[in-house]
């Protein structure tokens, strides 16, 4: 056994390492330094006394992920030295191990668009806050006591509205996080627009400000509620906490940039309420467009009605199972004229109808329906799906698969559910599904 002594400088310190290796063998040492991998080829020649001598050649490994270029591809044209320094700065804003697959490949596209959305959103809030201050009387000197009281009241009313909204939506945040994240962005911009109108209607300061603040509180709550589901989609190594922490850092940087740019632009706009409203509207448009593009790159692994019906239709027609990345590109979260944002996805399956509604729409013998409910955990008739209280996730998926198959083809595809379910388990979370909007299951006595 021989050894080679390698001396390395780290900062201002020199460190010596003795590497033990077999005689006359070529070895490769790979070292990670600040996110960059360097490959060292160590070639040994054994001297008298067993002391190894190494001829070292270094080569930069470019196969790993470079954060700056991945998040902002147009920066690749910059000199390599500048890109390398930007990479060092970006390491403070990205999860540990991002170079080696700790996050999903779509994560970088998401971060790029979300950063732009957060920056534009901060600019919107700068312009809306300035307009609201003018509407409260700041432009005329000291703010009157009545205006100060109205300012406090609008905050209290807004917080109550946020609490009521959370109690109404509850589980829907998990079922459709993309939709609710976009709803949060729309509410934020709509509320900011209302604040931008206050200088034109100063007498309506309290009602307009209260409604706007309610919308903002709902927006912040909806964004927070969907954050965990979105971040979980990118956590390849179970590093949800690290991704969430870095998302906070990214938002801080983007918001600070947006506030700085917004303040700079506001200085040129002056006290013109009309120009502030125009600037606010333009930034709001950029915010919503960027947010929609960011959400598009989120590969959710959970199943809701839209994703399941998409998977079942594709399997029944082509025999292929789509993965989360493919579904993310096809998934609809806006819809024609914003129909999905307003009403949600309209599935072909009516989950959990009332007993009266179910029996009124079926022409089958009622005794036969009850018998099927006693022997199975689901019963599908047309597009209605009635679930037993004891139905497990697999039973619910079987029922959904049967209803989709009845719409796609006239051939009975129920026998192929087992194969479909096996393929589904490999790519998707099938234990916790979000397909029931109402807890309307039945119990037989």
XYZ file of C-alpha atoms in Angstrom:
445
model
C 0.000 0.000 0.000
C 1.334 3.456 -0.969
C 0.156 6.912 -0.139
C 0.255 10.316 -1.762
C 0.278 13.603 0.070
C -1.957 16.339 -1.395
C -1.672 19.891 -0.142
C -4.706 22.118 -0.662
C -5.291 25.764 0.086
C -8.710 26.633 1.509
C -9.068 30.344 2.023
C -5.862 31.353 3.851
C -5.161 27.928 5.285
C -3.111 25.123 3.802
C -4.263 21.579 4.529
C -2.332 18.381 3.857
C -4.110 15.083 3.106
C -2.485 11.654 2.934
C -4.400 9.434 0.500
C -3.652 5.702 0.726
C -3.934 3.835 -2.561
C -2.824 0.543 -4.080
C 0.398 0.522 -6.094
C 0.489 1.489 -9.755
C -3.245 2.261 -10.015
C -4.979 5.278 -11.484
C -7.600 6.870 -9.265
C -10.094 9.667 -9.582
C -10.854 12.095 -6.787
C -13.943 14.274 -7.153
C -14.298 17.303 -4.938
C -17.233 19.669 -4.435
C -16.396 23.291 -3.736
C -19.222 25.838 -3.476
C -21.498 23.826 -5.718
C -18.876 23.150 -8.396
C -17.406 19.713 -8.986
C -13.730 19.359 -9.911
C -12.357 16.038 -11.146
C -8.745 15.217 -10.229
C -7.012 12.379 -12.067
C -4.372 10.899 -9.746
C -1.674 8.839 -11.475
C 0.821 7.139 -9.133
C 4.440 6.146 -9.575
C 5.836 4.267 -6.570
C 9.230 5.414 -5.322
C 11.703 3.701 -3.065
C 10.349 3.382 0.433
C 6.753 3.088 -0.745
C 6.148 6.835 -1.021
C 3.706 7.636 -3.828
C 4.102 10.520 -6.225
C 1.068 11.954 -7.977
C 0.741 13.729 -11.291
C -2.463 15.684 -10.919
C -4.568 17.106 -13.724
C -7.754 18.996 -12.951
C -10.840 19.256 -15.125
C -14.011 21.166 -14.372
C -17.106 18.965 -14.488
C -19.830 20.800 -16.401
C -22.397 17.998 -16.152
C -23.798 19.336 -12.897
C -26.480 21.986 -12.551
C -25.446 25.640 -12.677
C -28.046 27.568 -10.717
C -27.773 30.916 -12.481
C -28.099 29.495 -15.981
C -30.919 27.130 -14.988
C -33.027 29.845 -13.370
C -32.115 32.625 -15.806
C -30.969 31.015 -19.122
C -30.258 34.373 -20.769
C -27.372 34.917 -18.297
C -25.399 32.144 -20.015
C -24.081 34.736 -22.469
C -22.226 36.518 -19.669
C -18.511 35.790 -19.051
C -17.926 32.565 -17.130
C -16.286 34.431 -14.246
C -19.411 36.520 -13.655
C -21.665 33.459 -13.930
C -19.530 31.649 -11.380
C -19.831 34.502 -8.901
C -23.585 34.672 -9.449
C -23.744 30.931 -8.773
C -22.046 31.481 -5.439
C -24.669 34.100 -4.541
C -27.538 31.905 -5.767
C -26.502 29.112 -3.391
C -27.992 31.130 -0.538
C -31.366 31.140 -2.300
C -31.624 27.503 -3.457
C -32.076 24.259 -1.473
C -28.995 22.304 -0.511
C -28.006 19.677 -3.043
C -29.930 21.238 -5.919
C -27.006 20.304 -8.209
C -27.501 16.609 -7.480
C -31.260 16.260 -7.802
C -32.587 17.260 -4.371
C -35.289 19.239 -6.201
C -37.429 18.401 -9.226
C -36.133 19.438 -12.623
C -39.090 21.829 -13.030
C -38.074 23.722 -9.881
C -35.781 26.164 -11.675
C -38.444 27.203 -14.196
C -40.877 27.704 -11.322
C -38.408 29.858 -9.368
C -37.659 32.048 -12.392
C -41.315 32.880 -13.046
C -42.224 33.136 -9.364
C -39.397 35.602 -8.759
C -40.746 37.843 -11.512
C -44.278 37.495 -10.104
C -43.144 38.398 -6.570
C -41.223 41.421 -7.850
C -44.198 42.713 -9.857
C -46.540 42.000 -6.937
C -44.404 44.117 -4.619
C -44.487 46.980 -7.098
C -48.287 46.702 -7.211
C -48.468 47.014 -3.424
C -46.150 50.041 -3.450
C -48.417 51.892 -5.897
C -51.640 50.842 -4.109
C -50.275 51.909 -0.704
C -49.264 55.284 -2.087
C -52.742 55.788 -3.585
C -54.428 54.813 -0.336
C -52.300 57.275 1.641
C -53.324 60.056 -0.729
C -56.964 58.995 -0.312
C -56.610 59.077 3.487
C -55.519 62.712 3.369
C -51.753 62.477 3.533
C -51.376 64.869 0.593
C -53.156 67.644 2.467
C -50.842 67.609 5.463
C -51.268 65.679 8.714
C -53.645 62.721 8.529
C -56.903 63.606 10.332
C -58.045 61.543 13.347
C -61.021 60.181 11.393
C -58.715 58.912 8.653
C -56.461 57.249 11.216
C -59.481 55.557 12.810
C -60.690 54.368 9.406
C -57.238 52.951 8.737
C -57.436 50.840 11.899
C -61.012 49.702 11.218
C -60.254 48.486 7.705
C -57.507 46.204 9.104
C -59.870 44.662 11.661
C -62.617 44.039 9.099
C -60.111 42.499 6.703
C -58.835 40.013 9.282
C -62.360 38.805 10.083
C -62.980 38.224 6.381
C -59.837 36.104 6.119
C -60.929 33.862 9.007
C -64.374 33.276 7.453
C -62.829 32.417 4.087
C -60.503 29.805 5.615
C -63.422 28.041 7.300
C -65.373 27.853 4.027
C -62.620 26.573 1.719
C -60.739 24.212 4.124
C -59.923 20.934 2.305
C -60.197 22.441 -1.207
C -56.730 23.952 -0.784
C -55.234 20.446 -0.891
C -57.448 19.287 -3.760
C -56.645 22.151 -6.122
C -53.634 24.195 -4.894
C -52.851 25.586 -8.347
C -56.285 27.125 -8.718
C -56.266 28.642 -5.245
C -52.757 30.011 -5.668
C -53.912 31.808 -8.801
C -57.058 32.986 -6.989
C -54.768 34.431 -4.306
C -52.847 36.399 -6.946
C -56.044 37.687 -8.555
C -57.465 38.777 -5.201
C -54.232 40.580 -4.337
C -54.255 42.540 -7.597
C -58.005 43.240 -7.445
C -57.667 44.496 -3.863
C -54.724 46.678 -4.834
C -56.768 48.091 -7.728
C -59.538 49.025 -5.285
C -56.969 50.824 -3.156
C -55.813 52.609 -6.292
C -59.383 53.955 -6.747
C -59.569 55.489 -3.250
C -58.062 58.884 -4.276
C -60.928 59.266 -6.785
C -63.563 58.536 -4.091
C -62.097 59.804 -0.792
C -65.510 59.833 0.892
C -65.670 56.034 0.437
C -62.322 55.427 2.065
C -63.561 53.048 4.779
C -65.762 50.728 2.640
C -63.251 50.561 -0.217
C -60.275 50.071 2.099
C -62.147 47.465 4.179
C -63.113 45.426 1.105
C -59.583 45.722 -0.288
C -58.015 44.665 3.007
C -60.400 41.707 3.270
C -59.331 40.623 -0.209
C -55.664 40.940 0.728
C -56.100 38.908 3.892
C -57.871 36.184 1.924
C -55.094 36.335 -0.667
C -52.331 35.931 1.902
C -54.195 33.084 3.590
C -54.830 31.226 0.319
C -51.209 31.637 -0.766
C -49.970 30.294 2.585
C -52.382 27.348 2.500
C -51.231 26.209 -0.945
C -47.515 26.721 -0.286
C -46.928 23.312 1.328
C -48.516 21.335 -1.544
C -46.539 23.253 -4.166
C -43.220 22.915 -2.348
C -43.807 19.200 -1.683
C -44.044 18.615 -5.437
C -40.384 19.697 -5.787
C -38.976 17.856 -2.735
C -37.194 14.852 -4.258
C -35.269 14.053 -1.065
C -37.950 14.908 1.491
C -36.368 18.348 1.940
C -39.652 20.242 2.296
C -38.393 22.455 5.133
C -35.287 23.493 3.168
C -37.349 24.339 0.058
C -39.821 26.336 2.166
C -37.010 28.242 3.875
C -35.342 29.070 0.554
C -38.712 30.133 -0.874
C -38.900 32.663 1.942
C -35.441 33.954 1.035
C -36.364 34.179 -2.641
C -39.557 36.077 -1.807
C -37.636 38.480 0.437
C -35.111 39.289 -2.293
C -37.809 39.652 -4.960
C -40.049 41.778 -2.708
C -37.174 44.050 -1.725
C -36.279 44.507 -5.380
C -39.908 45.234 -6.253
C -40.242 47.770 -3.437
C -37.050 49.542 -4.524
C -38.095 49.694 -8.170
C -41.633 50.735 -7.200
C -40.348 53.557 -5.006
C -38.044 54.710 -7.792
C -40.898 54.759 -10.324
C -43.237 56.462 -7.831
C -40.806 59.327 -7.514
C -41.269 60.065 -11.229
C -45.042 59.582 -11.155
C -45.430 62.123 -8.380
C -48.860 62.613 -6.818
C -50.799 61.848 -10.003
C -53.449 59.280 -9.025
C -54.147 58.538 -12.689
C -50.535 57.616 -13.456
C -50.308 55.524 -10.280
C -53.400 53.564 -11.335
C -51.974 52.951 -14.814
C -48.636 51.757 -13.393
C -50.476 49.558 -10.892
C -52.561 47.941 -13.647
C -49.531 47.218 -15.822
C -47.589 45.623 -12.949
C -50.655 43.595 -11.963
C -50.838 42.156 -15.485
C -47.165 41.130 -15.318
C -47.742 39.648 -11.859
C -50.657 37.444 -12.948
C -48.983 36.305 -16.172
C -45.787 35.340 -14.342
C -47.712 33.598 -11.573
C -49.692 31.527 -14.086
C -46.465 30.508 -15.832
C -44.861 29.552 -12.508
C -47.832 27.399 -11.473
C -47.732 25.600 -14.808
C -44.351 24.065 -13.874
C -45.545 22.541 -10.579
C -45.692 18.702 -10.961
C -48.212 17.762 -8.262
C -48.255 14.053 -7.404
C -51.605 14.089 -5.590
C -54.852 13.107 -7.311
C -57.916 15.291 -7.673
C -60.845 14.808 -10.063
C -59.248 16.623 -12.990
C -55.926 14.808 -12.788
C -57.523 11.403 -12.273
C -59.944 11.803 -15.188
C -57.045 12.933 -17.372
C -55.013 9.866 -16.408
C -57.915 7.450 -16.865
C -58.876 8.850 -20.280
C -55.300 8.633 -21.531
C -54.924 5.062 -20.284
C -58.246 3.947 -21.766
C -57.491 5.462 -25.174
C -53.742 4.821 -25.548
C -52.808 2.395 -22.779
C -50.185 4.842 -21.431
C -49.817 6.266 -17.943
C -48.963 9.965 -17.802
C -46.409 11.154 -15.253
C -46.823 14.302 -13.084
C -44.708 16.433 -15.456
C -46.904 15.572 -18.463
C -50.097 16.188 -16.495
C -48.767 19.530 -15.228
C -48.420 20.761 -18.819
C -51.974 19.670 -19.693
C -53.722 20.612 -16.477
C -56.256 23.445 -16.714
C -56.329 25.936 -13.860
C -57.638 29.005 -15.704
C -60.105 27.709 -18.298
C -61.967 29.601 -21.039
C -62.644 33.168 -19.863
C -61.383 32.172 -16.412
C -64.200 29.654 -15.894
C -62.060 27.230 -13.900
C -60.780 29.970 -11.595
C -64.348 31.043 -10.828
C -66.247 27.728 -10.689
C -63.501 25.134 -10.387
C -63.059 22.085 -12.603
C -66.320 20.542 -13.818
C -65.781 16.763 -13.815
C -67.728 14.182 -15.763
C -68.379 12.367 -12.475
C -70.802 13.700 -9.881
C -69.207 12.655 -6.595
C -71.417 12.072 -3.555
C -74.922 13.052 -4.728
C -77.755 12.894 -2.214
C -79.800 9.680 -2.070
C -82.832 11.499 -3.479
C -80.841 12.942 -6.366
C -79.213 9.608 -7.100
C -82.428 7.591 -7.171
C -84.239 10.303 -9.143
C -81.672 10.199 -11.972
C -81.315 6.418 -12.287
C -83.808 4.241 -14.138
C -82.408 1.034 -12.643
C -84.337 -1.025 -10.169
C -83.937 0.508 -6.688
C -83.514 -2.899 -5.040
C -80.674 -3.699 -7.455
C -78.931 -0.430 -6.548
C -79.224 -1.164 -2.834
C -77.969 -4.701 -3.381
C -74.872 -3.395 -5.190
C -74.223 -0.984 -2.347
C -74.339 -3.890 0.099
C -71.853 -5.966 -1.858
C -69.546 -3.230 -3.101
C -68.223 0.054 -1.816
C -69.301 2.040 -4.824
C -72.092 2.221 -7.336
C -71.792 4.091 -10.609
C -74.764 5.025 -12.763
C -73.982 7.268 -15.727
C -71.924 10.074 -14.262
C -73.138 9.688 -10.664
C -70.972 7.974 -8.073
C -72.428 7.041 -4.704
C -69.877 5.928 -2.105
C -70.296 3.758 0.932
C -69.048 5.105 4.239
C -66.608 2.174 4.367
C -65.081 2.825 0.935
C -61.266 2.871 0.906
C -59.134 4.912 -1.498
C -58.810 1.970 -3.903
C -62.622 1.567 -3.956
C -63.103 5.251 -4.736
C -60.562 5.065 -7.571
C -62.288 1.960 -8.962
C -65.612 3.756 -8.972
C -64.114 6.790 -10.702
C -62.377 4.569 -13.254
C -65.693 2.868 -14.062
C -67.509 6.166 -14.650
C -64.711 7.504 -16.881
C -64.643 4.231 -18.848
C -68.397 4.474 -19.438
C -67.908 7.911 -20.989
C -64.835 7.109 -23.084
C -65.887 3.794 -24.615
C -68.822 1.398 -24.627
C -66.534 -1.556 -23.878
C -66.419 -2.744 -20.269
C -62.971 -1.770 -19.030
C -63.519 -2.602 -15.368
C -61.362 -5.706 -15.690
C -58.319 -3.559 -16.545
C -58.535 -1.462 -13.367
C -55.997 -3.617 -11.522
C -53.369 -2.979 -14.189
C -54.259 0.702 -14.259
C -53.993 0.923 -10.460
C -50.590 -0.800 -10.483
C -49.225 1.738 -12.964
C -50.859 4.565 -11.015
C -49.073 3.621 -7.784
C -45.653 3.962 -9.418
C -46.046 7.663 -10.255
C -48.829 9.023 -8.054
C -49.939 9.272 -4.430
C -52.946 6.914 -4.201
C -53.409 6.622 -0.434
C -54.538 10.203 0.162
C -56.756 11.398 -2.688
C -58.755 14.624 -2.997
C -61.760 13.806 -5.158
C -64.734 14.319 -2.813
C -65.949 17.877 -2.536
C -68.682 16.985 -0.049
C -68.655 14.323 2.637
C -71.844 12.727 1.264
C -71.211 9.021 1.756
C -73.950 6.552 2.685
C -74.178 3.977 5.471
C -76.363 0.879 5.205
C -78.183 -0.345 8.296
